[in-house]
XYZ file of C-alpha atoms in Angstrom:
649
model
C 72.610 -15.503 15.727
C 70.322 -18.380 13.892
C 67.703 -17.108 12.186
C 64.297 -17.757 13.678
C 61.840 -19.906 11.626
C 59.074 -17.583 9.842
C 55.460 -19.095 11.178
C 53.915 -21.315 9.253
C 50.837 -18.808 8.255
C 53.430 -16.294 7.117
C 54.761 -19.186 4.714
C 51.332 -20.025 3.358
C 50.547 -16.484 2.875
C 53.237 -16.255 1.101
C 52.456 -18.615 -1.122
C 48.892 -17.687 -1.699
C 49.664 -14.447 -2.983
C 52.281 -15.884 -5.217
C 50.305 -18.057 -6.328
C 47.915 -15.734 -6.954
C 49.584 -12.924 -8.872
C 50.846 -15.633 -10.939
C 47.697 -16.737 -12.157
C 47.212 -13.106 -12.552
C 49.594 -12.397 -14.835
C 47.962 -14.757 -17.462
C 44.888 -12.400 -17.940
C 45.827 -11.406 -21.676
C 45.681 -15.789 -22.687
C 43.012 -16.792 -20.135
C 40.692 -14.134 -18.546
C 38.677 -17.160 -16.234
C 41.642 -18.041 -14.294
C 42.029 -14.288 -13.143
C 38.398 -14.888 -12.015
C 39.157 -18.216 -10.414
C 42.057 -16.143 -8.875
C 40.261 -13.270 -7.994
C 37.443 -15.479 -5.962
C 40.054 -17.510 -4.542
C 41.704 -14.835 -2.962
C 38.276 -13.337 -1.771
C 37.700 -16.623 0.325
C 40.749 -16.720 1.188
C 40.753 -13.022 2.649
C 37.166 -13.427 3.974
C 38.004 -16.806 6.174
C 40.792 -14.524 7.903
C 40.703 -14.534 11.765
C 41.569 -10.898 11.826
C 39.180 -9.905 8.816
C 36.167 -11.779 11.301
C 37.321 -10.061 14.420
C 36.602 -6.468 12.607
C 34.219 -7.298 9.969
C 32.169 -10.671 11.188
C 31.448 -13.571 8.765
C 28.653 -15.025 6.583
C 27.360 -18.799 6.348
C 24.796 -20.571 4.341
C 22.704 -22.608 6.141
C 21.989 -26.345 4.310
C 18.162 -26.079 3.958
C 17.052 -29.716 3.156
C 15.033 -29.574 -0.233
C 11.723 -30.570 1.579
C 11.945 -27.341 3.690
C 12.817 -24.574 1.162
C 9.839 -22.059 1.607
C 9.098 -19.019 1.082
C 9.974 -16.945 3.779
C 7.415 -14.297 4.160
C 7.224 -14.309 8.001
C 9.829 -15.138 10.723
C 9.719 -15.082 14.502
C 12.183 -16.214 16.901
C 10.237 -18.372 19.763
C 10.801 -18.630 23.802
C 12.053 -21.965 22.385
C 15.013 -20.785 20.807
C 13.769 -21.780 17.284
C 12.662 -19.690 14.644
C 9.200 -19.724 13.199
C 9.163 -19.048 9.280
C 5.726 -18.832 7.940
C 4.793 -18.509 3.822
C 1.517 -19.078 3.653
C 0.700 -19.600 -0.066
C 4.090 -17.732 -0.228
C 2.787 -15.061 -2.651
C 1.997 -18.156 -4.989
C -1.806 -18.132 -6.804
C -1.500 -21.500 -7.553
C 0.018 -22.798 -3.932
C -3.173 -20.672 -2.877
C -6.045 -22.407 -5.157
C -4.279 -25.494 -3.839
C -4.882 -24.679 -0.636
C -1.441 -25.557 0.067
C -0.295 -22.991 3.115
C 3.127 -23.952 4.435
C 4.513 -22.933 7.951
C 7.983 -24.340 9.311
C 10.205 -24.391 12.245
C 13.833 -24.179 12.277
C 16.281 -25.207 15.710
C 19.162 -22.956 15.367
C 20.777 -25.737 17.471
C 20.615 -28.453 15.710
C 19.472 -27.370 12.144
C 16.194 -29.582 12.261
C 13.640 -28.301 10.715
C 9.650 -29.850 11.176
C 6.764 -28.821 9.363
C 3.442 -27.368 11.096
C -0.160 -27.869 9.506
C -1.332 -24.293 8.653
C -4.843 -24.041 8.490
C -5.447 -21.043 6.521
C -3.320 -18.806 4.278
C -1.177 -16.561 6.685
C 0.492 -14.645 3.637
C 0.596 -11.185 4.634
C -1.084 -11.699 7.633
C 0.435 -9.378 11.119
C 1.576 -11.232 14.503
C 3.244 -10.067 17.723
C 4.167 -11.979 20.736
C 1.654 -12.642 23.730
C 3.216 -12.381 27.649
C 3.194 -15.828 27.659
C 5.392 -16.336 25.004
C 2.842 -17.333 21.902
C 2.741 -16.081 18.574
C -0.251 -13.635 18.097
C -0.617 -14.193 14.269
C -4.391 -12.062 12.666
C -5.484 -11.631 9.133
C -3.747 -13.140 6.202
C -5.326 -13.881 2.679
C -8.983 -14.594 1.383
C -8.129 -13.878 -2.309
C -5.553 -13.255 -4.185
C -5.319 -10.229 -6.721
C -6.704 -9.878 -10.092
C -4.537 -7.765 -12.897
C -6.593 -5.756 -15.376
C -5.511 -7.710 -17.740
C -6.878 -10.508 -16.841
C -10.309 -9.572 -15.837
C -12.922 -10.647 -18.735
C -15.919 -9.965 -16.286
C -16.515 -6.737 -15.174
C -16.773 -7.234 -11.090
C -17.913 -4.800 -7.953
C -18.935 -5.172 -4.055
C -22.832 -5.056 -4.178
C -23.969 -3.778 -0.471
C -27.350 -6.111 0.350
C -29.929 -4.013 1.874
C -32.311 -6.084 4.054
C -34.896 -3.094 4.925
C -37.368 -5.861 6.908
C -36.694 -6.419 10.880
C -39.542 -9.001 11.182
C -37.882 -12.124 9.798
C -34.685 -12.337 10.678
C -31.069 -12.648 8.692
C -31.587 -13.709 5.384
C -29.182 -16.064 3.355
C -28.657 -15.836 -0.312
C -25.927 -18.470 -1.702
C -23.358 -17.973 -3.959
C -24.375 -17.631 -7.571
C -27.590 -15.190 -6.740
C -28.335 -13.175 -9.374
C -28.964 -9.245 -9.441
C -30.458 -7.595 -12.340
C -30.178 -3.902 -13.051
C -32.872 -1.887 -14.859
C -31.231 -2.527 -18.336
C -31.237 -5.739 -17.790
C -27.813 -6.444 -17.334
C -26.961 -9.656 -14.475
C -24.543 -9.485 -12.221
C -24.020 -12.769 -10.056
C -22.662 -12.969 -6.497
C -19.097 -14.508 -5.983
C -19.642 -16.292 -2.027
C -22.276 -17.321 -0.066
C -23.958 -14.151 2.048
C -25.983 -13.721 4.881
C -27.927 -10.631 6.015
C -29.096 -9.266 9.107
C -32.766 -8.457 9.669
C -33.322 -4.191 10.004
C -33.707 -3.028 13.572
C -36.232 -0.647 14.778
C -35.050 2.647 16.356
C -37.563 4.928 18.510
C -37.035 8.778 18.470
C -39.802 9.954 20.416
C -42.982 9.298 18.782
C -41.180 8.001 15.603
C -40.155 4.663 14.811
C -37.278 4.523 12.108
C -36.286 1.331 10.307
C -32.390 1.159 9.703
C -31.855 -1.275 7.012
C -29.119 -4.981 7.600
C -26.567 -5.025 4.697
C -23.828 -7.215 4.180
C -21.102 -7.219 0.999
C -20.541 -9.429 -1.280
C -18.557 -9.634 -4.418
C -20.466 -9.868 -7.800
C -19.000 -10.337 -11.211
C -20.953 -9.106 -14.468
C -23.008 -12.670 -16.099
C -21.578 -10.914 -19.755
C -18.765 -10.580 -20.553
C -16.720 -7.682 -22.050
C -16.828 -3.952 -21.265
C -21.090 -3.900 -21.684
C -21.799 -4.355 -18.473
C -19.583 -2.029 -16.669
C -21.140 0.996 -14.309
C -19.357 3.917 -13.393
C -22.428 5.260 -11.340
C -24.346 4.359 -7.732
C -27.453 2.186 -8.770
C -29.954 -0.057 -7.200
C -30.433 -3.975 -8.772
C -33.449 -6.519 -7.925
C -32.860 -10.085 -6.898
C -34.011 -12.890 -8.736
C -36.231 -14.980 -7.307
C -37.937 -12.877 -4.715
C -41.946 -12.766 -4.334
C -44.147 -10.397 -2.481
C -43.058 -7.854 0.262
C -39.378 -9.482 0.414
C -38.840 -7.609 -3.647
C -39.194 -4.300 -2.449
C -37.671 -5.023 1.333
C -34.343 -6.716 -0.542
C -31.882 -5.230 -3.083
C -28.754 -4.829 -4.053
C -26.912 -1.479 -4.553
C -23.256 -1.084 -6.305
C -20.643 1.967 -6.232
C -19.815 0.642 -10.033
C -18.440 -2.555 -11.536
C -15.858 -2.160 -13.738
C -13.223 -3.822 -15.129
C -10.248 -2.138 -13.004
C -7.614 -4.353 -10.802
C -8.703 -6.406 -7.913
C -6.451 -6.147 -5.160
C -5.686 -9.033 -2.759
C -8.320 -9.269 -0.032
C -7.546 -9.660 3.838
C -9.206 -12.538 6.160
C -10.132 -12.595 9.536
C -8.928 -15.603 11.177
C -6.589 -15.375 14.048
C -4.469 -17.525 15.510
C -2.196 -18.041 18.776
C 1.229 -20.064 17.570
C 1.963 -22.159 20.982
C 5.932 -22.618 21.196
C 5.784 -25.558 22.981
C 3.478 -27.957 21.375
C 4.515 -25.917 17.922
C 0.944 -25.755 16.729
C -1.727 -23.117 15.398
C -4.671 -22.783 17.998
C -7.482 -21.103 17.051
C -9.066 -18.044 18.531
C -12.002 -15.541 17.766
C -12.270 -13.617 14.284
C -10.754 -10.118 14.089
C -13.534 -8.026 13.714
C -12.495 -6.734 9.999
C -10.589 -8.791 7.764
C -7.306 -7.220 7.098
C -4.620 -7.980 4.444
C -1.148 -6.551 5.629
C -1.694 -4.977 9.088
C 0.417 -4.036 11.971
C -0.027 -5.809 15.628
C 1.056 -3.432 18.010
C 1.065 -4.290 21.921
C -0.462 -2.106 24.771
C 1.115 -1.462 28.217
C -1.154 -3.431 29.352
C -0.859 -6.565 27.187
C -3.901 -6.654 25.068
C -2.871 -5.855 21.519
C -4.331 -3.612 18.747
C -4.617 -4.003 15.033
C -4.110 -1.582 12.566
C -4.865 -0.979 8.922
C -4.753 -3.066 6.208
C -7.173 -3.537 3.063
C -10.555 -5.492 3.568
C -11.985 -8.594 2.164
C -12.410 -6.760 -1.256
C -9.151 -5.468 -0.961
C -10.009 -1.907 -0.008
C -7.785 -0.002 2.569
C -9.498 -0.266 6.196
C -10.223 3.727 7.020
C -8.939 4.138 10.023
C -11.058 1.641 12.200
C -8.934 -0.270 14.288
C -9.480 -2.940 17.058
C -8.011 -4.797 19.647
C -7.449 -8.389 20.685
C -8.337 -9.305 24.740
C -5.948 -11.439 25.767
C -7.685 -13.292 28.328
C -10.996 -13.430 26.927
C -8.922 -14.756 23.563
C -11.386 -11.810 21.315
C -11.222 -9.127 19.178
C -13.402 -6.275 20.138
C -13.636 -3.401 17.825
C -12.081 -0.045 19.362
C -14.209 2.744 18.099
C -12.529 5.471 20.553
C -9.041 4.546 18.952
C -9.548 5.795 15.047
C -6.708 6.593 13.421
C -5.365 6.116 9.428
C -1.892 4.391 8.366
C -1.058 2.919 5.384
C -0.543 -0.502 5.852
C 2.273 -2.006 7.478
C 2.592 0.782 9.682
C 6.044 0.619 12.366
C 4.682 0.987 15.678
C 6.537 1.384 18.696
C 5.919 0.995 22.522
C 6.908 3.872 24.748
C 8.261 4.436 28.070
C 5.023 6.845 28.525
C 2.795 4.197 27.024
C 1.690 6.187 23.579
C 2.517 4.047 20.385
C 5.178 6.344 18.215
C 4.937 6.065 14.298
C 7.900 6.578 12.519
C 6.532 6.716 9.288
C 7.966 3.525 7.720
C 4.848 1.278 5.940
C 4.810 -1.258 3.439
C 2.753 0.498 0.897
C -0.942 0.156 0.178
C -3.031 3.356 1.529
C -3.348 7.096 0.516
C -0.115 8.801 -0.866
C -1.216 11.761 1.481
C -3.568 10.826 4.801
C -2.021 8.962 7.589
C 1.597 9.296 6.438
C 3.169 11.567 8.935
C 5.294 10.870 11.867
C 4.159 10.951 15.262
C 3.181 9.725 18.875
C -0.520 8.381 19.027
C -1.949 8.892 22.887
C -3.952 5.533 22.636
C -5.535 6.586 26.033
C -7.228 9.995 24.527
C -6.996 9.577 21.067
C -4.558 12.590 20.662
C -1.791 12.297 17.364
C 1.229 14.775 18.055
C 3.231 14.922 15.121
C 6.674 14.556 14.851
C 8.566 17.267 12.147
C 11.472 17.610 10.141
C 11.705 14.564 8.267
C 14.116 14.853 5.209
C 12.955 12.443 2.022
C 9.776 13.238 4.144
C 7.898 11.477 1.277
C 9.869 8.502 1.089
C 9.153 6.463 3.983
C 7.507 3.126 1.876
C 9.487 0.421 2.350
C 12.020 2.195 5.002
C 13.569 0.532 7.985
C 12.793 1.772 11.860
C 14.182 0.670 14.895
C 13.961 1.576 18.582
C 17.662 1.786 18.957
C 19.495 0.564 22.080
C 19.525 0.655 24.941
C 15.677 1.420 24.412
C 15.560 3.697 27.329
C 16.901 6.654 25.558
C 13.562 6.585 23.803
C 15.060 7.052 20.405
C 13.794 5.900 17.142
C 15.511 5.907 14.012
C 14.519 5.431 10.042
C 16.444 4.338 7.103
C 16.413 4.658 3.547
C 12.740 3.812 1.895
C 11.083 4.646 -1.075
C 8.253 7.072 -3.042
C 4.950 5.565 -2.804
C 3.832 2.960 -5.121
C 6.206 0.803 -7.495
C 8.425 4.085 -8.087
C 12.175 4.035 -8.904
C 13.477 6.565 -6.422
C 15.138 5.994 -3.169
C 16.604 7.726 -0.334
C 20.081 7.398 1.880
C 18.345 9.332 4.512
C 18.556 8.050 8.281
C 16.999 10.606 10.952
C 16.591 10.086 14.671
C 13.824 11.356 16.984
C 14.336 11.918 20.414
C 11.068 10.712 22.095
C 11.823 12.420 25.449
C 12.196 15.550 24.204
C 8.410 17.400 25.026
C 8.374 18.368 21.097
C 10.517 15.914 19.518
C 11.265 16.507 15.758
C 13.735 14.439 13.427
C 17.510 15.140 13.613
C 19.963 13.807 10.695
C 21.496 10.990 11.054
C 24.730 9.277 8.587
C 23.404 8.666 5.339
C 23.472 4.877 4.193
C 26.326 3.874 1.482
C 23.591 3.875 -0.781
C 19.909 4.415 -1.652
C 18.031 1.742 0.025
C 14.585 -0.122 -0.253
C 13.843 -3.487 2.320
C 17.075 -2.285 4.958
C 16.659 -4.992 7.469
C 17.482 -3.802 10.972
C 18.663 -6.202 13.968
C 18.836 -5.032 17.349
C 22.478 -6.668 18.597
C 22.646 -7.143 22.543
C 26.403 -4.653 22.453
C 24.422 -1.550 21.657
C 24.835 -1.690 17.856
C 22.170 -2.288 15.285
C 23.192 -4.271 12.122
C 21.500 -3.655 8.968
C 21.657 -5.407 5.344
C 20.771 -6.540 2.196
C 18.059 -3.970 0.292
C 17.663 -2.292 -2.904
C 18.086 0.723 -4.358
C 14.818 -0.283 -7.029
C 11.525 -1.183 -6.441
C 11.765 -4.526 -5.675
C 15.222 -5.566 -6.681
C 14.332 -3.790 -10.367
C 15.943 -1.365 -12.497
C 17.617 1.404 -11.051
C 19.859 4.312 -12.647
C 20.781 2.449 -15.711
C 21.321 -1.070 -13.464
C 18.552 -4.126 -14.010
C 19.375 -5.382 -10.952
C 19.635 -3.147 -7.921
C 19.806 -5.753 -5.052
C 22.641 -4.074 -2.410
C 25.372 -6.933 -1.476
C 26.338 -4.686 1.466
C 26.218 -5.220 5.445
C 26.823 -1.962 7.822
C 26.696 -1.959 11.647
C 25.271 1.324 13.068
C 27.300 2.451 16.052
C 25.130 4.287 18.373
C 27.377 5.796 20.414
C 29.363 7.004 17.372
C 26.312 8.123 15.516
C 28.032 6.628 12.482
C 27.970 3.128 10.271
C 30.656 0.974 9.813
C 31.333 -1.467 6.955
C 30.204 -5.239 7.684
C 31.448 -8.021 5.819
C 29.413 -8.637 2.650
C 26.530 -11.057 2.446
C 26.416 -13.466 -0.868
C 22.784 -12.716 -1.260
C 20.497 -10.196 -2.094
C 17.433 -9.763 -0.011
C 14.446 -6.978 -1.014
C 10.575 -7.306 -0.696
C 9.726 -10.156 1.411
C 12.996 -10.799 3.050
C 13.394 -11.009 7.024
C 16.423 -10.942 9.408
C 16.639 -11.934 13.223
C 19.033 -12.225 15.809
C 19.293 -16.161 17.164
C 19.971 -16.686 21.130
C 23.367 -17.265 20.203
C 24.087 -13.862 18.757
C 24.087 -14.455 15.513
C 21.589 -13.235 12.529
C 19.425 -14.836 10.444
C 18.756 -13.748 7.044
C 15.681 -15.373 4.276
C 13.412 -14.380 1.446
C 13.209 -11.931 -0.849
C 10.897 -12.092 -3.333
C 12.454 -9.738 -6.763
C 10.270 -8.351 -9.260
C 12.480 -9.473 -12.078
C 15.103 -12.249 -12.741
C 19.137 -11.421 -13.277
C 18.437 -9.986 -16.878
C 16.037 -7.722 -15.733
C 13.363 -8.921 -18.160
C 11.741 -12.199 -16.953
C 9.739 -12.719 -13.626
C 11.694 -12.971 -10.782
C 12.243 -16.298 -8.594
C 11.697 -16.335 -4.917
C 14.701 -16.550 -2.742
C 14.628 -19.472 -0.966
C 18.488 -19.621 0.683
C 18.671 -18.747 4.005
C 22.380 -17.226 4.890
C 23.638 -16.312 8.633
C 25.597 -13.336 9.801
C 28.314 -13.801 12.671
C 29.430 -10.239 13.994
C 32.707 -9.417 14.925
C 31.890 -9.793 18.580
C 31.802 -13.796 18.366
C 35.087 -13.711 16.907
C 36.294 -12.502 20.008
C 38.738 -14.470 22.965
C 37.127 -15.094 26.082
C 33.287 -14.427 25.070
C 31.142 -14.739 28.926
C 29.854 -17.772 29.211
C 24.940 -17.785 29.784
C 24.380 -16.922 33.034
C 22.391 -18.799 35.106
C 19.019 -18.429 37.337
C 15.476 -17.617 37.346
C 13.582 -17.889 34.401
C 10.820 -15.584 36.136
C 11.487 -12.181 37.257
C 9.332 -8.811 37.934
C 9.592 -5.435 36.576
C 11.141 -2.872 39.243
C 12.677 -5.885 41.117
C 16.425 -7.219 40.812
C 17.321 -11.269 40.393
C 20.684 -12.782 40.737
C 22.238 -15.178 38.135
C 25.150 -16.863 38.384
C 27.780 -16.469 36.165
C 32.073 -17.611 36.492
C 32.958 -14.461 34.859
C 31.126 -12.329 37.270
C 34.647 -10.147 38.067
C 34.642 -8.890 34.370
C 30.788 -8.664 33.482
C 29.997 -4.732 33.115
C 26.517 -4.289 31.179
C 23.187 -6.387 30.738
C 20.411 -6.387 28.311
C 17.169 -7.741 27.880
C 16.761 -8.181 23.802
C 12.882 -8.925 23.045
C 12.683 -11.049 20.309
C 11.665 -10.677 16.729
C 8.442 -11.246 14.655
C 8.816 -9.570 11.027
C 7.159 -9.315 7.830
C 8.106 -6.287 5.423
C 10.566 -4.451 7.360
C 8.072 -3.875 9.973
C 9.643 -5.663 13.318
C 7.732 -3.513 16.405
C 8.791 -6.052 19.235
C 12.394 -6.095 19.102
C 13.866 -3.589 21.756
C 16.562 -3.721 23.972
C 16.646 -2.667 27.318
C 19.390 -2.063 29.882
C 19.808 -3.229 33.026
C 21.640 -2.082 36.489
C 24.351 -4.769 37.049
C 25.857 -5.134 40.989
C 28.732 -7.941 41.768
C 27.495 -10.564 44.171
C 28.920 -13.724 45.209
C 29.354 -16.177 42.210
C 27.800 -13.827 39.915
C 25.814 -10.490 39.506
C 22.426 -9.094 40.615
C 20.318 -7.136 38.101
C 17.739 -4.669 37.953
C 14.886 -4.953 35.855
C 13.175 -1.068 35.265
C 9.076 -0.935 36.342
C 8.104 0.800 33.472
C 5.453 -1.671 31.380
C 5.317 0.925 28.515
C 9.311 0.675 28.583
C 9.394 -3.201 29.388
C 6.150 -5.028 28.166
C 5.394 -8.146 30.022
C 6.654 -11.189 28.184
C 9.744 -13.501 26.665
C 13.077 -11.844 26.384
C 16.500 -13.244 25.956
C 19.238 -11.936 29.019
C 22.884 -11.345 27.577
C 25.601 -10.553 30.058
C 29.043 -8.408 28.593
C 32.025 -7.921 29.252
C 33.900 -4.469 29.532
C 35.024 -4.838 25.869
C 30.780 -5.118 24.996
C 31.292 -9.049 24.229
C 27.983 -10.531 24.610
C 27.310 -14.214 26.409
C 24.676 -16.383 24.603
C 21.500 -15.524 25.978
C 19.133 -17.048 28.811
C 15.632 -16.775 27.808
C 13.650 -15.092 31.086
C 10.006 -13.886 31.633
C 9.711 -10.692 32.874
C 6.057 -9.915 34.582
């Protein structure tokens, strides 16, 4: 019998490894050719059909040099294209500049345009609207001040306006307020204040005095002017009645950090003309809060530190979507530290899994629970393991989102501290008294997890570190994780993802695109490679493939309404209708700091029908909130289509 001809990918094989192990055996004369080898081989093995169908692949996307930001915000529009916002980008100088960048990327093409951004959006909180625009509240008014750096001691000085027969009284920036040693302080911003209002009880009148805040810096330098105690300070300039009726009064002034200090612009991003559009002023300024939407559609904002940089105390407020305002919400008080992971459920309370970005009291506000937004009522949620490191964890609502369970990852201690956790737990939000159960630990300690929601019932996760940061951590200067894991749900367990080329920490976001793949950008390190200079912002953007598009056959979008209701059923049209055995609704993304409260995924009833299948969308709003989502359609092996983007109402 003739020998059959080997394939010609069993001959180049062949020859690759050859080749390889005898460049390999040169390692004692010329150690970089191993290394040459060694990477050579790692492509090689990488770039394998087989390796892709189990493990996925990784990409860098070719950012033009124009449109390398930094990533501090992303959100994936009704458009298909992803919204990246950086604000100053964590940048003083970009800041003083007044140089705020926003940019959109088309997954489709790779174009990417700039938008004009008005104000700085750094660390500001957005959520998507029903219609499909980009909530986006808060941001920046100043940026922080080390100790170090401070030559002036500096304080908030409360103006007391104890007169309600003249009105609101403006003092410009530069006033000056003298103490009764004679020290100056001198305010930092122009400051108006409202007249006193009369009060009747009974008989009585009583007089309760207008104040506004202002910042005011010390007119001497040094440590001399510093106060550690409550004390009252004159104006300058004032004559008659309006020197006893106006004053200052100051908590101290000192010389201690300033932190960064929040703003109160909002904004609605419109996907369609790709423009900022002004609406009304949050009611606090807030630095680093969490928008979190209501059954019903209005939204409510959460924490964050003030214009002086001061956490927000648990006063909270919500946005009215059709009157475009925020209102304050005085029924609805409630402490997190900022950043805090919200999430929408089926029974309409908002469940808080613990995971925050940092800023707020090491103690108050931190535990776990579901928040009855309709009678104020916190039940807490037990059982926790690492209970105390949930800074800087990962949480996700995993799929199919009506199994009402929520899961956290890794995280941190509080502040800028070394230690890290494995831990994943679950809680089972059905369950009357839910409490945490374990989940698989991560392969490692892990800070920054990013978490994406994919449409076969999986949730990827990647990048992090095990250090604050990126920084040192047990013995290592850099602790940025190259690792990818996929978390089977079903399985309860994580399996290994092909490995990404670069590290993401603070400040890093991931998505997933219509197309079902993931987007990965930022991260923003504390220190550079050798662990001793500043760090440099990362700027590359890389994309994750999973194994599923790797896969023969993959369904092909369905077509059909682009409008459907919740508790109804819709019919798209689809060729592989005989083989299409699960659909989900995936809302889409809007992250900042590991905290991504929109994405869910929700299953829906699938029936066969003529040229395609019928669908049935559940009637719970607290389980599916009125807006954008994308539609994926799979086959029995959990192969996904591409997505059609549909409004549910």
């Amino acid at each position: 019998m003739t020998p059959r001809p080997r394939p010609t990918i069993t001959r180049r094989l062949l020859t690759a490894l050859t080749t390889i192990l005898a460049m390999a055996a040169v390692v004692v004369v010329n150690r970089p050719i191993v290394v040459l080898a060694t990477d050579r081989y790692h492509e090689f093995a990488i770039n394998r059909q087989s390796y892709k169908e189990t493990f996925g692949h990784w990409s860098l996307l070719p950012v033009p040099a124009h449109f390398k930001i930094n990533a501090i915000h992303a959100a994936l529009l009704k458009t298909g294209k992803v919204l990246i916002i950086a604000g100053s980008g964590n940048n003083r100088q970009n800041f003083e500049a007044g140089t705020f960048r926003t940019i959109v990327w088309d997954p489709r093409t790779d174009g990417f345009t700039d938008v004009p951004t008005p104000t700085d959006l750094f660390c500001a909180g957005h959520t998507f609207l029903a219609d499909g625009k980009l909530l986006v509240a808060g941001g920046t008014k100043s940026y922080e001040v080390l100790e170090k750096d401070i030559t002036h001691a500096a304080g908030v000085m409360k103006i007391k306006n104890e007169s309600p027969d003249f009105g609101a009284r403006a003092f410009p920036k530069g006033t000056r307020l003298r103490a009764d040693d004679g020290r100056v302080y001198v305010t930092r911003a122009d400051v108006s204040v409202p007249a006193a209002t009369k009060m009747w009880h009974g008989a009585q009148t009583m007089v309760h005095a207008g104040e506004a805040e202002v910042w005011v810096d010390a007119a001497e330098a040094g440590d001399g002017p510093i106060v550690k105690e409550p004390g009252q300070y004159s104006i300058e300039g004032l004559k008659g009645d309006d020197t006893r009726n106006l004053y200052g009064i100051a908590e101290k002034i000192t010389r201690d950090k300033q932190e960064y200090g929040g703003d109160k612009t909002t904004y609605e991003f419109d996907p369609d003309t790709e423009r900022y559009v002004r609406t009304g002023d949050l009611s606090k300024p807030r630095w680093y809060p969490t928008l979190a939407t209501l059954a019903g559609g209005d939204i409510l904002a959460v924490s964050g530190l003030d214009q002086f940089g001061r956490m927000i105390p648990g006063t909270n407020e919500r946005y009215q979507v059709k009157k475009k305002k925020w209102v304050p919400a005085p029924s609805l008080r409630r402490t997190f530290p900022t950043y805090p992971a919200l999430f929408l459920t089926r029974d309409e309370r908002l469940f808080f899994s613990g995971s925050n970005a940092g800023y707020g009291s090491a103690t108050e506000g931190r535990t776990p629970g579901l928040w009855d937004v309709k009678k104020n009522k916190f039940q807490p949620v037990y059982g926790l393991r690492d209970g105390s490191m949930t800074e800087t964890s990962a949480s996700v609502m995993l799929p199919p989102a009506q199994d009402q369970k929520v899961m956290i990852m890794g995280g941190g201690a509080v502040g800028d501290s070394p230690v890290s956790t494995a831990r994943t737990a679950i809680a089972d939000l059905d369950d009357p008294r839910p409490v945490w159960t374990a989940g698989p630990d991560l392969p490692n300690p892990t800070r920054y997890l990013s978490t994406v929601v994919l449409p076969d019932d999986t949730v990827f996760t990647s990048g992090g570190s095990s250090g604050y940061r990126g920084g040192p951590y047990r013995g290592r200067q850099r602790s940025d994780l190259l690792t990818a894991q996929i978390y089977d749900v079903r399985g309860n367990a994580f399996r290994k993802a092909a490995s990404p080329s670069v590290g993401r920490n603070y400040h890093s976001e991931a998505l997933l695109l219509p197309d079902g793949r993931v987007v990965t950008m930022g991260s923003d390190p504390i220190y550079d490679r050798s662990g001793k200079n500043p760090g440099v912002f990362e700027q590359r953007i890389e994309i994750y493939s999973p194994p599923y598009l790797f896969q023969k056959n993959r369904p092909v979008a369905p077509t059909g309404p682009s409008l459907v209701k919740r508790g109804e059923k819709a019919s798209f049209a689809t060729p592989d209708a005989a083989r299409i055995a699960s659909a989900r609704l995936v809302r889409p993304s809007a992250v900042t700091h590991g905290t991504d409260v929109d994405q869910r995924s929700i299953a829906l009833g699938v029936r066969p029908a003529p040229g395609g299948v019928t669908l049935s969308f559940p009637e719970k709003r607290g389980l599916v909130p009125a807006g954008w989502y994308m539609l994926f359609l799979m086959d029995g092996a959990g192969t996904p289509s591409p997505a059609k983007w549909v409004r549910v109402r």
